Coordinates of C-alpha atoms in Angstrom, one line a residue:
Chain A
M145 CA 0.0 -0.3 -0.1
A146 CA 1.4 3.5 -0.8
R147 CA -0.8 5.7 1.6
K148 CA -0.2 4.8 5.0
P149 CA -3.9 4.7 6.9
T150 CA -4.0 7.5 9.6
T151 CA -3.9 6.6 12.9
A152 CA -7.5 7.2 13.7
A153 CA -8.7 4.5 10.9
K154 CA -6.1 2.2 12.1
T155 CA -7.6 2.3 15.4
T156 CA -11.6 2.0 14.4
V157 CA -10.1 -1.1 12.2
T158 CA -8.0 -2.9 15.2
L159 CA -11.0 -2.4 17.6
L160 CA -13.7 -3.8 15.5
A161 CA -11.5 -6.4 14.0
W162 CA -10.5 -7.3 17.6
G163 CA -14.3 -7.4 18.8
I164 CA -15.2 -9.2 16.4
G165 CA -12.4 -11.8 16.9
L166 CA -13.5 -12.4 20.0
L167 CA -17.1 -13.0 20.0
I168 CA -16.1 -15.7 17.7
F169 CA -13.5 -17.5 19.8
F170 CA -15.5 -16.8 22.6
P171 CA -17.5 -20.5 23.0
I172 CA -14.3 -21.7 22.9
L173 CA -13.0 -19.5 25.9
W174 CA -15.9 -20.3 27.6
T175 CA -15.7 -23.9 27.4
V176 CA -12.3 -23.4 28.7
L177 CA -13.2 -21.3 31.4
M178 CA -16.1 -23.3 32.6
S179 CA -13.9 -26.4 32.6
F180 CA -11.9 -25.0 35.8
H181 CA -15.5 -24.5 37.8
S182 CA -17.2 -26.8 39.6
E183 CA -20.8 -28.5 38.5
G184 CA -22.5 -26.6 40.8
D185 CA -20.8 -23.1 39.5
A186 CA -21.1 -23.6 36.0
I187 CA -25.0 -23.6 35.8
K188 CA -25.0 -19.8 37.4
S189 CA -25.2 -16.7 35.9
P190 CA -21.9 -15.7 33.4
W191 CA -20.9 -13.5 36.4
D192 CA -20.9 -15.7 39.4
M193 CA -19.1 -18.4 38.2
L194 CA -16.5 -16.2 36.8
T195 CA -16.2 -15.5 40.5
S196 CA -16.6 -18.7 41.9
V197 CA -13.6 -20.9 43.1
W198 CA -11.5 -22.2 40.4
S199 CA -10.5 -25.9 40.6
F200 CA -9.4 -28.8 38.5
E201 CA -12.1 -31.1 39.9
S202 CA -13.9 -31.6 36.7
Y203 CA -10.4 -32.9 35.4
A204 CA -9.9 -35.5 37.3
E205 CA -13.5 -36.2 37.2
V206 CA -13.4 -37.2 33.7
Q207 CA -11.0 -39.5 34.1
T208 CA -12.4 -41.5 36.7
R209 CA -15.6 -41.9 35.7
S210 CA -15.0 -42.6 31.9
N211 CA -11.4 -43.6 31.5
Y212 CA -10.8 -40.6 29.5
A213 CA -7.4 -41.6 28.6
L214 CA -8.6 -44.5 26.3
H215 CA -10.2 -42.1 24.5
F216 CA -7.5 -40.2 23.5
F217 CA -5.1 -42.9 23.5
N218 CA -8.0 -44.2 20.5
S219 CA -7.9 -40.5 18.7
V220 CA -4.3 -40.5 19.0
V221 CA -4.1 -44.1 17.4
I222 CA -6.4 -43.7 14.7
S223 CA -5.7 -40.0 13.3
V224 CA -2.1 -40.6 13.2
G225 CA -2.2 -44.0 12.6
S226 CA -4.4 -43.7 9.4
T227 CA -2.3 -40.2 8.4
L228 CA 1.3 -42.3 8.3
L229 CA -0.6 -45.1 6.5
A230 CA -1.9 -43.2 3.9
L231 CA 1.5 -41.1 3.6
A232 CA 3.3 -44.3 3.0
I233 CA 0.9 -45.2 0.2
A234 CA 0.7 -41.8 -1.6
I235 CA 4.1 -40.6 -1.2
P236 CA 5.3 -43.4 -4.2
A237 CA 1.9 -42.0 -6.3
A238 CA 2.2 -38.6 -5.9
W239 CA 5.9 -38.6 -6.5
A240 CA 4.5 -40.4 -10.1
M241 CA 2.2 -38.6 -10.7
A242 CA 4.8 -35.5 -10.2
F243 CA 7.9 -36.3 -11.8
V244 CA 7.4 -38.9 -14.9
P245 CA 3.5 -37.5 -15.6
G246 CA 1.9 -39.9 -18.3
R247 CA -1.5 -39.0 -20.9
R248 CA -3.8 -40.1 -18.1
T249 CA -2.0 -38.4 -14.7
K250 CA -4.7 -35.6 -14.9
D251 CA -8.0 -37.9 -15.2
L252 CA -6.3 -40.0 -12.5
L253 CA -6.1 -37.4 -10.3
M254 CA -9.9 -36.0 -10.6
W255 CA -10.8 -39.6 -10.3
M256 CA -9.3 -39.9 -7.2
L257 CA -11.2 -36.4 -6.3
S258 CA -13.8 -37.5 -7.1
T259 CA -14.0 -40.5 -5.0
K260 CA -13.9 -37.8 -2.3
M261 CA -17.5 -36.3 -3.1
M262 CA -19.3 -39.1 -3.1
P263 CA -21.8 -39.2 0.1
A264 CA -20.7 -41.4 3.1
V265 CA -24.4 -42.6 3.3
G266 CA -24.0 -44.1 -0.2
V267 CA -21.4 -46.8 1.3
L268 CA -22.6 -46.6 5.4
I269 CA -24.9 -49.9 5.1
P270 CA -22.6 -52.3 3.2
M271 CA -19.3 -50.9 5.6
Y272 CA -21.2 -51.4 8.5
L273 CA -22.5 -54.8 8.0
G274 CA -19.1 -55.9 6.3
F275 CA -17.2 -54.6 9.6
K276 CA -20.1 -56.6 12.0
N277 CA -19.4 -60.0 9.9
M278 CA -15.5 -59.5 9.8
G279 CA -15.7 -58.6 13.5
L280 CA -14.0 -55.2 13.2
L281 CA -17.2 -53.0 14.5
D282 CA -16.1 -50.7 17.6
S283 CA -11.9 -51.5 16.8
R284 CA -9.3 -49.4 16.3
L285 CA -7.7 -51.5 13.1
G286 CA -11.1 -50.8 10.9
L287 CA -10.8 -47.1 12.1
V288 CA -7.4 -46.4 11.1
A289 CA -8.4 -48.4 7.9
V290 CA -11.4 -46.6 7.1
M291 CA -9.7 -43.4 7.9
T292 CA -7.0 -43.9 5.6
L293 CA -8.8 -44.6 2.9
I294 CA -11.0 -41.4 3.7
N295 CA -8.2 -39.2 3.7
L296 CA -6.2 -40.8 0.9
P297 CA -7.7 -38.6 -2.2
I298 CA -6.6 -35.7 0.0
V299 CA -3.5 -36.7 0.7
V300 CA -2.2 -37.4 -2.9
W301 CA -3.3 -34.0 -4.2
M302 CA -1.7 -32.4 -1.5
L303 CA 1.7 -34.0 -2.2
Y304 CA 1.3 -33.7 -5.9
T305 CA 0.8 -30.1 -5.6
Y306 CA 3.8 -29.8 -3.1
F307 CA 6.1 -32.1 -5.2
K308 CA 5.0 -30.8 -8.7
E309 CA 6.9 -27.0 -7.0
I310 CA 10.3 -28.6 -6.9
P311 CA 11.5 -28.0 -10.1
G312 CA 12.7 -30.7 -12.7
E313 CA 15.8 -29.2 -13.5
I314 CA 17.5 -29.9 -10.2
L315 CA 17.4 -33.3 -10.7
E316 CA 18.4 -33.3 -14.0
A317 CA 21.5 -30.8 -12.9
A318 CA 22.3 -33.4 -10.1
R319 CA 21.8 -36.5 -12.6
M320 CA 24.3 -34.6 -14.9
D321 CA 26.6 -33.9 -12.2
G322 CA 26.7 -38.2 -11.9
A323 CA 24.5 -38.1 -9.0
S324 CA 22.9 -42.0 -8.9
L325 CA 19.1 -42.3 -8.0
R326 CA 19.5 -43.0 -4.5
S327 CA 21.7 -40.5 -3.6
E328 CA 19.3 -38.0 -6.0
I329 CA 16.5 -39.0 -3.7
I330 CA 18.2 -38.7 -0.5
Y331 CA 20.5 -35.6 -0.8
V332 CA 18.1 -33.3 -3.7
L333 CA 14.6 -34.7 -2.7
T334 CA 14.0 -35.2 0.3
P335 CA 14.9 -31.9 1.6
M336 CA 13.0 -30.7 -1.1
A337 CA 10.1 -32.6 -0.5
L338 CA 9.8 -32.4 3.8
P339 CA 7.9 -29.5 3.8
G340 CA 4.7 -30.2 2.0
I341 CA 5.0 -34.2 4.0
A342 CA 5.3 -32.2 7.1
S343 CA 2.1 -30.1 5.9
T344 CA -0.3 -32.7 4.5
L345 CA 0.5 -34.9 7.9
L346 CA -0.3 -31.9 9.6
L347 CA -3.3 -31.1 7.9
N348 CA -4.9 -35.0 7.9
V349 CA -4.2 -35.7 11.3
I350 CA -6.5 -32.6 12.2
L351 CA -9.2 -33.8 9.7
A352 CA -8.9 -37.7 11.3
W353 CA -8.7 -36.3 14.4
N354 CA -12.0 -34.1 13.7
E355 CA -13.9 -36.8 11.4
A356 CA -17.4 -37.2 12.9
F357 CA -19.6 -39.3 10.5
W358 CA -17.5 -43.1 10.5
T359 CA -16.1 -42.6 14.0
L360 CA -19.7 -42.2 15.3
Q361 CA -21.4 -45.2 13.4
L362 CA -18.4 -47.2 13.7
T363 CA -17.4 -47.0 17.2
T364 CA -19.0 -47.9 20.8
H365 CA -16.7 -47.7 23.0
D366 CA -13.6 -50.4 23.1
A367 CA -12.3 -48.1 20.0
A368 CA -14.2 -44.9 20.6
P369 CA -12.3 -41.6 19.8
L370 CA -12.9 -38.4 21.7
T371 CA -15.6 -37.4 18.7
Q372 CA -17.6 -40.6 19.9
F373 CA -16.9 -39.9 23.6
I374 CA -18.0 -36.5 24.0
A375 CA -20.8 -37.6 21.8
S376 CA -22.4 -39.4 24.7
Y377 CA -22.6 -35.9 26.3
S378 CA -25.3 -35.8 24.6
S379 CA -27.6 -37.6 26.9
P380 CA -26.5 -36.5 30.1
E381 CA -27.4 -37.5 33.7
G382 CA -27.4 -35.4 36.1
L383 CA -24.8 -31.8 36.2
F384 CA -22.4 -32.4 33.3
Y385 CA -21.7 -28.9 32.0
A386 CA -18.2 -28.2 34.0
K387 CA -17.1 -31.9 33.2
L388 CA -18.0 -31.7 29.6
S389 CA -16.1 -28.7 29.3
A390 CA -13.3 -30.0 30.8
A391 CA -13.5 -33.0 28.4
S392 CA -13.9 -31.2 25.3
T393 CA -10.9 -28.4 26.9
M394 CA -8.9 -31.7 26.4
A395 CA -10.3 -32.7 23.1
I396 CA -9.5 -29.5 21.2
A397 CA -6.3 -28.2 22.7
P398 CA -3.9 -30.5 20.6
I399 CA -5.6 -29.9 17.9
L400 CA -5.9 -26.0 18.0
I401 CA -2.2 -26.0 18.4
L402 CA -1.5 -28.1 15.6
G403 CA -4.2 -26.1 13.2
W404 CA -2.2 -22.8 14.3
F405 CA 0.8 -23.9 12.8
S406 CA -0.8 -25.2 9.7
Q407 CA -3.0 -22.2 9.4
K408 CA -0.8 -21.4 6.0
Q409 CA -1.2 -24.9 4.5
L410 CA -4.7 -25.1 5.3
V411 CA -6.2 -23.0 2.3
R412 CA -4.3 -24.9 -0.1
G413 CA -4.7 -28.4 1.1
L414 CA -8.6 -27.8 1.0
T415 CA -8.9 -26.3 -2.4
F416 CA -6.8 -28.9 -3.5
G417 CA -4.7 -26.2 -4.3
A418 CA -7.4 -24.0 -6.5
V419 CA -6.5 -21.4 -4.0
K420 CA -3.3 -20.7 -3.2
Chain B
M300 CA 13.8 -37.5 -20.1
A301 CA 11.2 -40.3 -19.3
T302 CA 12.5 -44.0 -20.0
Q303 CA 10.6 -47.0 -20.4
H304 CA 11.8 -48.2 -17.4
S305 CA 11.0 -45.3 -15.2
R306 CA 7.4 -45.2 -16.6
M307 CA 7.3 -49.1 -15.5
A308 CA 7.9 -47.5 -12.3
A309 CA 6.2 -45.1 -11.7
R310 CA 3.1 -47.0 -12.3
L311 CA 4.1 -49.4 -10.1
M312 CA 4.1 -46.6 -7.5
V313 CA 0.5 -44.9 -8.8
A314 CA -1.1 -48.8 -8.3
P315 CA -1.4 -49.0 -4.5
S316 CA -3.6 -45.7 -4.2
V317 CA -5.4 -46.3 -7.4
G318 CA -5.9 -49.7 -6.1
L319 CA -7.0 -49.4 -2.6
L320 CA -9.4 -45.7 -3.6
F321 CA -10.8 -48.4 -6.5
V322 CA -11.9 -51.2 -4.1
W323 CA -13.2 -48.6 -1.4
M324 CA -14.9 -46.7 -4.1
I325 CA -16.3 -49.7 -5.8
V326 CA -17.0 -52.4 -3.5
P327 CA -19.6 -50.9 -1.1
L328 CA -21.4 -48.9 -3.8
V329 CA -21.9 -52.1 -5.8
T330 CA -22.8 -53.7 -2.8
T331 CA -25.3 -50.7 -1.7
I332 CA -26.9 -50.9 -5.1
Y333 CA -27.4 -54.2 -4.7
F334 CA -29.0 -53.8 -1.4
S335 CA -31.1 -51.4 -2.5
F336 CA -33.4 -53.5 -4.9
L337 CA -33.5 -56.1 -2.6
I338 CA -36.2 -56.8 0.4
Y339 CA -34.2 -56.7 3.2
N340 CA -34.9 -55.7 6.6
Q341 CA -33.1 -57.4 9.6
L342 CA -36.2 -57.2 11.9
Y343 CA -37.8 -59.6 9.2
P344 CA -35.5 -62.0 8.6
D345 CA -37.4 -64.3 6.7
R346 CA -39.1 -61.6 4.0
Q347 CA -36.5 -61.7 1.5
G348 CA -36.6 -61.8 -3.0
W349 CA -36.0 -59.0 -5.0
A350 CA -38.0 -55.4 -4.9
G351 CA -37.4 -54.2 -7.9
F352 CA -37.7 -50.3 -7.8
D353 CA -40.2 -50.8 -4.5
N354 CA -37.3 -49.1 -2.5
Y355 CA -36.7 -46.3 -4.5
Y356 CA -40.5 -45.8 -5.0
Y357 CA -41.2 -46.1 -1.4
F358 CA -38.2 -43.8 -0.2
L359 CA -38.8 -41.1 -3.1
T360 CA -43.1 -40.7 -2.2
D361 CA -42.2 -40.8 1.4
R362 CA -43.9 -37.6 2.6
S363 CA -40.5 -37.5 4.9
F364 CA -38.3 -37.5 2.1
M365 CA -39.2 -34.1 0.0
E366 CA -39.0 -33.0 3.9
A367 CA -35.4 -34.2 4.7
I368 CA -34.3 -32.8 0.7
W369 CA -35.9 -29.2 1.5
N370 CA -34.1 -29.4 5.2
S371 CA -30.6 -30.4 3.3
I372 CA -31.3 -27.6 1.1
V373 CA -32.2 -24.7 3.7
L374 CA -29.1 -26.7 6.1
V375 CA -26.5 -26.2 2.8
G376 CA -28.1 -22.8 1.5
G377 CA -28.8 -21.1 5.1
V378 CA -25.1 -22.3 5.7
L379 CA -23.6 -21.1 2.1
I380 CA -25.3 -17.6 2.5
V381 CA -24.2 -17.1 6.5
T382 CA -20.6 -18.1 5.6
V383 CA -20.0 -16.5 1.9
I384 CA -21.5 -13.5 3.2
G385 CA -19.6 -13.3 6.5
G386 CA -16.5 -14.3 5.0
I387 CA -16.4 -11.6 2.4
L388 CA -17.2 -8.9 5.3
L389 CA -14.5 -10.4 7.8
A390 CA -11.9 -11.2 5.0
L391 CA -12.0 -7.4 3.3
L392 CA -12.4 -6.4 7.3
L393 CA -8.9 -8.7 8.1
N394 CA -7.0 -7.3 5.2
M395 CA -7.3 -3.7 6.3
P396 CA -3.8 -3.0 8.7
F397 CA -4.8 -3.2 12.1
W398 CA -2.7 -3.6 15.5
G399 CA -2.2 -7.3 16.5
Q400 CA -3.8 -8.8 12.9
G401 CA -1.9 -12.2 14.1
I402 CA -3.5 -12.8 16.8
V403 CA -6.9 -12.0 15.3
R404 CA -6.7 -14.3 12.6
I405 CA -5.6 -17.2 15.6
M406 CA -9.5 -16.2 17.0
V407 CA -10.8 -16.0 13.7
I408 CA -9.4 -19.5 12.6
A409 CA -10.0 -21.5 15.8
P410 CA -13.8 -22.7 15.6
F411 CA -12.8 -24.5 12.6
F412 CA -10.5 -26.7 14.5
V413 CA -12.8 -27.8 17.0
M414 CA -14.3 -30.9 16.7
P415 CA -18.2 -31.0 15.3
T416 CA -19.3 -33.1 18.4
V417 CA -17.9 -30.9 20.9
S418 CA -19.3 -27.4 19.1
A419 CA -22.6 -28.8 18.6
L420 CA -22.4 -29.6 22.7
V421 CA -21.0 -26.6 23.5
W422 CA -23.5 -24.9 21.6
K423 CA -26.2 -26.5 22.9
N424 CA -25.5 -26.8 26.5
M425 CA -23.9 -24.1 27.3
F426 CA -25.1 -21.1 24.9
M427 CA -28.5 -22.5 23.8
N428 CA -29.9 -24.0 26.6
P429 CA -33.4 -22.3 27.6
V430 CA -32.4 -22.6 31.1
N431 CA -28.4 -22.6 32.1
G432 CA -27.3 -21.3 29.0
M433 CA -25.6 -18.0 28.1
F434 CA -28.4 -16.4 26.0
A435 CA -30.8 -17.6 28.5
H436 CA -28.8 -15.8 31.4
I437 CA -27.9 -12.6 29.1
A438 CA -32.6 -12.8 27.9
K439 CA -33.2 -13.0 32.2
G440 CA -30.6 -10.5 32.6
L441 CA -32.5 -8.0 30.3
G442 CA -35.6 -8.5 31.7
L443 CA -36.9 -11.3 28.8
E444 CA -38.0 -14.9 28.6
P445 CA -35.3 -16.7 27.7
F446 CA -35.8 -18.9 24.2
D447 CA -35.6 -22.4 23.6
F448 CA -33.2 -22.3 20.6
L449 CA -33.6 -25.9 19.6
G450 CA -37.1 -26.5 20.5
H451 CA -38.5 -23.7 18.7
A452 CA -36.0 -22.9 15.7
P453 CA -33.8 -25.8 15.4
M454 CA -33.3 -25.6 12.1
A455 CA -31.7 -22.0 12.7
S456 CA -30.0 -23.0 14.9
I457 CA -28.4 -25.9 13.7
I458 CA -27.7 -23.3 11.2
G459 CA -26.1 -21.2 13.8
I460 CA -23.4 -23.9 14.9
V461 CA -22.6 -25.4 11.6
S462 CA -21.8 -21.5 10.1
W463 CA -20.0 -21.1 12.7
E464 CA -17.4 -23.9 12.1
W465 CA -17.4 -22.9 8.5
L466 CA -17.2 -19.3 8.9
P467 CA -13.3 -19.3 9.5
F468 CA -13.0 -21.8 6.4
A469 CA -14.1 -18.9 4.4
T470 CA -12.6 -16.8 5.8
L471 CA -9.9 -17.9 5.1
I472 CA -10.2 -18.7 2.0
L473 CA -11.5 -15.1 0.8
L474 CA -8.1 -13.4 3.3
T475 CA -5.7 -15.6 1.3
A476 CA -7.2 -14.6 -2.2
L477 CA -7.9 -11.2 -0.9
Q478 CA -4.1 -10.7 -0.6
S479 CA -3.0 -11.5 -4.1
L480 CA -5.0 -8.4 -5.1
D481 CA -3.4 -6.1 -7.3
S482 CA -3.3 -3.0 -5.1
E483 CA -1.6 -0.6 -8.2
Q484 CA -5.3 -1.6 -10.3
Q485 CA -7.0 -0.1 -6.8
E486 CA -4.9 3.0 -6.7
A487 CA -5.1 3.6 -10.2
A488 CA -8.9 3.1 -10.0
E489 CA -9.3 5.4 -6.8
M490 CA -7.0 7.9 -9.3
D491 CA -9.7 7.8 -11.3
G492 CA -11.9 8.9 -9.1
A493 CA -13.7 5.6 -8.4
G494 CA -15.4 5.3 -4.9
R495 CA -14.6 2.8 -2.6
L496 CA -18.2 1.0 -3.2
S497 CA -17.8 0.7 -7.1
R498 CA -14.1 -0.4 -6.6
F499 CA -15.6 -3.2 -4.4
I500 CA -18.1 -4.1 -7.2
Y501 CA -16.0 -3.6 -10.1
L502 CA -12.3 -4.7 -8.4
T503 CA -12.5 -6.2 -5.7
L504 CA -15.7 -8.9 -6.3
P505 CA -14.4 -10.1 -9.4
H506 CA -11.3 -11.3 -8.3
L507 CA -12.5 -12.8 -5.3
T508 CA -15.3 -14.8 -7.8
R509 CA -13.1 -18.0 -8.3
A510 CA -12.5 -18.0 -4.3
I511 CA -15.9 -17.9 -3.7
T512 CA -16.8 -20.8 -6.1
V513 CA -14.1 -22.2 -4.7
V514 CA -15.9 -22.1 -1.1
I515 CA -19.3 -22.4 -2.3
L516 CA -18.4 -25.9 -4.0
I517 CA -16.0 -27.4 -1.6
Q518 CA -18.4 -26.6 1.7
T519 CA -21.8 -27.9 -0.6
I520 CA -19.7 -31.5 -0.3
F521 CA -19.0 -31.2 3.1
L522 CA -22.4 -29.4 4.7
L523 CA -24.0 -32.5 2.4
S524 CA -22.9 -34.9 5.1
I525 CA -23.6 -33.3 8.1
Y526 CA -24.6 -35.7 10.8
A527 CA -22.8 -35.9 14.5
E528 CA -23.9 -31.6 14.7
I529 CA -27.8 -33.4 14.5
A530 CA -27.1 -36.8 16.1
V531 CA -26.3 -34.6 18.9
T532 CA -28.4 -31.4 19.5
T533 CA -31.7 -31.9 18.1
N534 CA -31.4 -36.3 16.7
G535 CA -33.7 -35.1 13.8
G536 CA -36.1 -33.6 15.4
P537 CA -38.2 -32.1 16.6
G538 CA -40.4 -34.5 14.8
T539 CA -38.7 -34.3 11.4
A540 CA -37.7 -30.4 11.5
T541 CA -34.2 -31.0 11.7
T542 CA -33.9 -34.3 9.4
T543 CA -31.8 -34.3 6.1
I544 CA -31.0 -37.0 4.0
T545 CA -28.1 -37.8 5.2
Y546 CA -29.7 -38.6 8.7
Q547 CA -32.7 -40.0 7.3
V548 CA -30.3 -42.7 5.5
A549 CA -28.3 -43.0 8.4
L550 CA -31.3 -43.6 10.6
Q551 CA -33.2 -45.5 8.2
S552 CA -30.3 -48.1 8.0
L553 CA -29.6 -48.3 11.7
Y554 CA -32.6 -47.6 13.8
D555 CA -35.4 -49.1 11.7
N556 CA -32.8 -51.8 10.3
D557 CA -34.1 -51.5 7.0
V558 CA -31.5 -52.0 4.9
G559 CA -33.3 -51.9 1.5
G560 CA -34.9 -48.7 1.8
A561 CA -32.2 -47.2 3.5
S562 CA -29.6 -48.5 0.7
A563 CA -31.9 -46.8 -1.8
G564 CA -32.0 -43.9 -0.2
G565 CA -27.7 -44.1 -0.2
I566 CA -27.8 -44.3 -3.9
V567 CA -30.3 -41.2 -3.9
A568 CA -28.3 -39.1 -1.8
V569 CA -24.9 -40.1 -4.4
I570 CA -27.0 -39.0 -7.2
L571 CA -27.8 -35.7 -5.4
A572 CA -24.1 -35.5 -4.4
N573 CA -22.7 -35.9 -8.2
I574 CA -25.0 -33.7 -9.5
V575 CA -22.8 -31.0 -7.3
A576 CA -19.8 -33.3 -7.9
V577 CA -19.4 -32.2 -12.1
F578 CA -19.2 -28.7 -10.8
V579 CA -16.5 -29.0 -8.3
M580 CA -14.6 -31.2 -10.6
R581 CA -14.9 -29.0 -13.8
M582 CA -13.7 -25.9 -11.5
I583 CA -10.6 -27.9 -10.0
G584 CA -9.8 -29.4 -13.3
K585 CA -9.4 -26.1 -15.0
N586 CA -7.1 -24.8 -12.4
L587 CA -4.6 -27.7 -12.9
D588 CA -4.1 -26.7 -16.5
A589 CA -3.5 -23.2 -15.4

């Protein structure tokens, strides 16, 4: 911008932006605040709650009543496991499509994307019955498999858009200098591809962590990740606001932190490179 | 460049992804289509056989089907209107210079990272509950009657919750697009005497068209399969006020055990989603060439 905004204008914009920002963030902030109060205080009026005694009891209670740690562990296994598996399958594919594109590469990419457009209810019934027959209902293994397949198209696409930006000339230069395919991959390609792989990993852990269709349909308790565990609060007994707040805070905190790191990649990943 | 040898290697490298996705897409889909032509209710295992198009007939002529379609349209349309208009306004604001941009950006993006069951339950209980919710406390403080949001305006409430989750996405994408706007062009227009509004209509908005299209298309894909937000707040009710196509099919298969009927519903949902998908694919495909 050539023109500097006046201080008055900047102050107005600052106030407005902070006001709206706080308003949007408020439900999260409020949940965190509520988690540090007792059940009795949580249903008081907002001001009375804030000025009541702060405590950690809700956090302890969530664990003792329901084995929160198990569901947290399930979420980690399912989101990280499925993402790593998807990466292992997708890296070679994205690599080949970016560096050795064939006539049909574009069609292939589009077809992969089209699998993502299929509504889950279209395949829910065979999946559910199949899982039931194979004894995979409510198992971590089954859920990791489903989540891997769900996110595979996005993983291939993200990696592809990153790999495509690695200039081919560099590879040729390395080859001219006598680098073998092995050293080409280790010393030239890998360092250049790592940032792309890291962002893909991050975004997919987030998507898998928050996935709330298959996790709700295919798990009940043993393999239930946090999405399913939190859903159990929809038919609670007695007072539960503080416990719900504590469970929610713990469920969203890790992903909120990861998410803030991945803001920049988010746009690219979720629009399949259509907006950068 | 690419030798016969490397082409072969490339094919091998692509094969696992393609194979898995092919199986994942075709096997269940074909099974669903097969089920959709069967008389198959798990509660009545002795009644079996071909149903022909009966399942489709019952699903499509059921009054609740039209309601579910309508509810899906209202939900998706409502959320799109709120998030696109809100997203444009918010992106324009955040694109202006102000103090603490980084922090405000983080606060605005945050809801997108909250898992659907958490956002739905937090809104339902801590805010919209007519007795203990924040809105009820505020209403009482102002001397007004507390409003039962999910009881009396269930669809509007769900649209509100889902919009809160997706506003950050729209804002982030539109903001990214705004940042690539040519500022010299803006200045030239300003020098020629174009006002703020006409600069927005004739320069900014056309520049944003592409990003707006992307937001609409991608959100539509995700919004069509909204499930958790409905399941933990209203359960599709009161009555069928918030039962969408996705929710109806899940309900029919898992609770009514009507596999045949639910399968037909699932296929109808697939066809509807494909109509949207065609536009999305065309959009992204165009970009792949550029």
